CSV table of C-alpha atoms in Angstrom, one decimal:
chain,number,residue,atom,x,y,z
A,245,ASP,CA,8.6,-9.0,24.1
A,246,PRO,CA,5.2,-7.8,22.0
A,247,GLU,CA,4.3,-4.7,24.5
A,248,LYS,CA,7.5,-2.7,23.9
A,249,PRO,CA,7.1,0.3,22.3
A,250,PRO,CA,9.1,-0.4,18.7
A,251,GLU,CA,12.2,0.8,18.5
A,252,PRO,CA,13.2,4.0,16.3
A,253,PHE,CA,15.2,4.0,13.0
A,254,GLU,CA,15.7,6.1,10.3
A,255,LEU,CA,17.1,4.1,6.8
A,256,PRO,CA,17.6,6.6,3.6
A,257,LEU,CA,15.2,6.3,0.8
A,258,PRO,CA,18.1,4.7,-1.3
A,259,GLU,CA,19.3,2.0,1.3
A,260,VAL,CA,15.9,0.9,0.8
A,261,THR,CA,15.1,-2.1,-1.1
A,262,ASN,CA,12.1,-2.0,-3.6
A,263,ASN,CA,11.5,1.9,-2.7
A,264,ILE,CA,9.4,2.0,-5.6
A,265,TYR,CA,6.8,0.3,-4.0
A,266,LEU,CA,6.3,2.4,-1.4
A,267,LYS,CA,4.8,5.2,-4.3
A,268,SER,CA,2.8,2.2,-5.9
A,269,TYR,CA,0.4,1.9,-8.5
A,270,PHE,CA,-2.4,-0.5,-9.3
A,271,PRO,CA,-4.6,-0.6,-12.1
A,272,VAL,CA,-7.9,-1.9,-11.5
A,273,LEU,CA,-11.7,-2.2,-12.4
A,274,LYS,CA,-14.3,-2.3,-9.9
A,275,TRP,CA,-16.4,-4.9,-9.1
A,276,ASN,CA,-19.5,-5.7,-11.0
A,277,PRO,CA,-21.7,-8.0,-9.5
A,278,GLN,CA,-23.4,-8.4,-13.4
A,279,LYS,CA,-19.7,-8.5,-14.7
A,280,LYS,CA,-20.0,-5.7,-18.0
A,281,PHE,CA,-16.9,-4.2,-17.3
A,282,ASN,CA,-16.5,-1.1,-19.8
A,283,ALA,CA,-14.0,1.4,-19.9
A,284,GLN,CA,-15.6,3.9,-17.5
A,285,ASP,CA,-15.1,0.8,-14.8
A,286,ARG,CA,-11.4,1.3,-15.0
A,287,ARG,CA,-8.8,2.8,-11.6
A,288,VAL,CA,-5.8,3.1,-10.7
A,289,TRP,CA,-5.5,3.2,-6.9
A,290,VAL,CA,-2.0,5.1,-5.3
A,291,VAL,CA,-1.2,3.6,-1.7
A,292,ASP,CA,1.5,7.1,-1.4
A,293,HIS,CA,3.5,6.2,1.9
A,294,PHE,CA,4.9,9.4,1.6
A,295,ALA,CA,1.4,11.1,1.6
A,296,LYS,CA,0.6,8.5,4.4
A,297,SER,CA,-2.4,8.3,1.4
A,298,PHE,CA,-4.9,5.9,-0.6
A,299,TYR,CA,-5.2,7.9,-4.0
A,300,CYS,CA,-8.4,5.9,-6.7
A,301,LEU,CA,-7.9,7.8,-9.8
A,302,ASP,CA,-9.3,7.3,-13.3
A,303,PRO,CA,-8.4,6.3,-17.0
A,304,LYS,CA,-7.2,9.8,-17.0
A,305,GLY,CA,-5.0,10.2,-13.8
A,306,LYS,CA,-8.3,12.5,-11.9
A,307,MET,CA,-7.8,12.4,-8.6
A,308,ARG,CA,-11.8,10.4,-7.9
A,309,LYS,CA,-11.0,9.9,-4.3
A,310,GLN,CA,-8.6,10.1,-1.5
A,311,HIS,CA,-8.0,8.8,2.1
A,312,ASP,CA,-5.6,9.3,4.5
A,313,ALA,CA,-4.2,6.3,5.7
A,314,ASN,CA,-5.8,6.3,9.0
A,315,LYS,CA,-8.3,5.9,8.4
A,316,LEU,CA,-9.0,2.4,6.1
A,317,LEU,CA,-11.3,0.8,7.8
A,318,GLN,CA,-10.4,-2.6,6.3
A,319,LEU,CA,-8.8,-4.2,3.6
A,320,GLU,CA,-9.7,-7.5,2.7
A,321,LYS,CA,-9.1,-10.1,0.3
A,322,ASN,CA,-12.3,-12.0,-1.6
A,323,ILE,CA,-11.8,-15.8,-0.6
A,324,MET,CA,-14.0,-16.9,-3.4
A,325,ASP,CA,-12.3,-15.1,-6.4
A,326,PRO,CA,-8.2,-14.3,-5.9
A,327,LYS,CA,-8.0,-11.2,-7.9
A,328,ARG,CA,-10.6,-9.0,-5.8
A,329,ALA,CA,-10.2,-6.8,-2.7
A,330,ARG,CA,-12.7,-5.0,-1.0
A,331,LEU,CA,-11.4,-1.6,0.7
A,332,MET,CA,-13.2,0.1,3.6
A,333,PHE,CA,-12.6,4.0,5.3
A,334,PHE,CA,-14.0,5.5,8.3
A,335,ASP,CA,-14.4,8.7,5.7
A,336,ALA,CA,-16.3,6.8,3.3
A,337,PRO,CA,-20.1,5.9,3.0
A,338,LYS,CA,-20.1,2.9,0.2
A,339,SER,CA,-16.7,-0.3,0.2
A,340,TYR,CA,-14.5,-0.1,-2.5
A,341,GLU,CA,-14.3,-3.2,-4.7
A,342,ILE,CA,-11.3,-3.8,-7.3
A,343,ILE,CA,-9.6,-6.3,-9.1
A,344,PHE,CA,-6.8,-6.9,-9.7
A,345,PRO,CA,-4.9,-7.8,-13.2
A,346,SER,CA,-3.3,-11.0,-11.4
A,347,VAL,CA,-2.6,-12.5,-8.1
A,348,GLU,CA,1.0,-11.5,-7.6
A,349,GLU,CA,-0.7,-7.6,-7.9
A,350,ARG,CA,-3.3,-8.0,-5.6
A,351,GLU,CA,-1.2,-9.1,-3.2
A,352,ARG,CA,1.3,-6.7,-3.0
A,353,PHE,CA,-1.8,-3.8,-2.9
A,354,TYR,CA,-2.1,-6.1,0.1
A,355,GLU,CA,0.8,-5.7,1.3
A,356,THR,CA,1.8,-2.5,0.5
A,357,GLY,CA,-1.4,-1.1,1.9
A,358,SER,CA,-1.2,-3.3,5.4
A,359,ALA,CA,2.4,-1.6,5.5
A,360,ILE,CA,0.9,2.2,5.2
A,361,ARG,CA,-1.0,1.4,8.3
A,362,PRO,CA,0.1,3.4,11.5
A,363,ALA,CA,-0.7,0.5,13.9
A,364,ILE,CA,0.0,-2.6,12.2
A,365,ARG,CA,3.7,-4.3,11.9
A,366,VAL,CA,5.0,-5.8,8.7
A,367,TYR,CA,7.4,-8.7,8.3
A,368,ALA,CA,9.6,-6.4,6.9
A,369,PRO,CA,13.0,-8.0,8.1
A,370,SER,CA,15.6,-5.2,5.7
A,371,LEU,CA,13.2,-2.1,7.2
A,372,THR,CA,13.7,-2.9,11.3
A,373,LYS,CA,17.2,-1.8,13.1
A,374,PRO,CA,19.6,-4.5,12.3
A,375,ASP,CA,21.1,-4.6,16.3
A,376,SER,CA,18.0,-4.4,18.1
A,377,ALA,CA,17.7,-5.5,21.6
A,378,HIS,CA,15.8,-8.3,21.4
A,379,GLU,CA,14.9,-11.4,18.9
A,380,GLY,CA,11.3,-10.9,17.7
A,381,ALA,CA,12.0,-6.6,18.6
A,382,SER,CA,9.9,-4.5,16.1
A,383,THR,CA,11.2,-1.1,15.0
A,384,THR,CA,9.3,2.4,13.9
A,385,THR,CA,11.5,2.8,10.7
A,386,THR,CA,11.7,6.7,9.4
A,387,ILE,CA,12.2,6.1,5.7
A,388,ASP,CA,13.8,9.7,4.7
A,389,GLY,CA,13.4,10.8,1.3
A,390,VAL,CA,14.0,14.1,1.5
A,391,LYS,CA,16.8,16.7,-0.7
A,392,ASP,CA,19.5,14.3,-1.4
A,393,ASN,CA,17.4,11.0,-0.4
A,394,ALA,CA,14.9,11.7,-3.0
A,395,MET,CA,14.4,9.8,-5.5
A,396,THR,CA,12.9,8.8,-9.1
A,397,HIS,CA,12.0,5.6,-11.3
A,398,LYS,CA,11.4,4.9,-14.7
A,399,VAL,CA,7.9,3.1,-14.6
A,400,PRO,CA,5.2,1.6,-17.3
A,401,ASN,CA,3.2,4.0,-17.1
A,402,PRO,CA,-0.4,3.0,-15.8
A,403,PHE,CA,-2.5,5.0,-17.7
A,404,LYS,CA,-1.1,3.5,-20.6
A,405,LYS,CA,-0.9,0.0,-22.4
A,406,THR,CA,1.0,1.0,-24.9
A,407,GLY,CA,4.7,0.4,-22.2
A,408,GLU,CA,5.1,4.2,-22.3
A,409,MET,CA,7.2,4.8,-19.6
A,410,MET,CA,7.1,7.7,-16.9
A,411,ASP,CA,9.3,8.9,-14.6
A,412,ARG,CA,7.7,8.4,-10.4
A,413,GLU,CA,9.5,11.1,-8.2
A,414,LEU,CA,9.7,9.4,-4.2
A,415,THR,CA,10.5,12.3,-2.3
A,416,GLY,CA,9.2,13.0,1.9
A,417,ARG,CA,9.7,10.7,4.9
A,418,CYS,CA,7.6,7.7,6.1
A,419,LYS,CA,7.6,5.4,9.0
A,420,ILE,CA,6.5,1.7,8.8
A,421,ASN,CA,6.8,-0.5,11.4
A,422,SER,CA,8.8,-3.3,11.0
A,423,SER,CA,9.8,-6.8,13.0
A,424,LYS,CA,12.4,-9.3,11.6
A,425,VAL,CA,9.7,-12.2,12.7
A,426,GLN,CA,6.6,-13.7,11.2
A,427,GLU,CA,4.8,-15.2,13.9
A,428,GLU,CA,4.3,-13.1,17.3
A,429,PRO,CA,2.5,-14.0,20.1
A,430,CYS,CA,-0.8,-12.8,20.7
A,431,SER,CA,-3.3,-12.6,23.4
A,432,ILE,CA,-6.6,-12.6,23.3
A,433,TRP,CA,-8.6,-11.1,26.4
């Protein structure tokens, strides 16, 4: 029954598949309609599930903007350019148009950005309670990355093009609404 509230479920962070995406860094360019890009157009967008936030960082890592995930009004893929996306937040005076280095990175950003939204349910069987009461049941999964469950990953530094690695700390708790089914029925009023 899609109307039933999600079942609670808790997972330790080390048991989460691809847990590195719970705090993802995405090097992008600000979209410029004249297509004249320069160093000032470079940005790194961070989707941080633990802080429940989106951050926009400049090329030196200085925070330019921060938006709470629950303030995300719209996240859309551009249909003409498969590497471009647009974000709109309730608390921002303008939208953000960004270009990713690849179609895959835009898709990863879209999936991660969708999963952080508190009202969205994502297809994630590995995050859904194994003994869900019925087929199609959804789960509100709390991922525990506190104390012994915190993790550090070596990842490419998004601010350097030299291949230099950096530590990415995953610590805290976050929630994701997940389901074992890809498609669910919906009703339109």
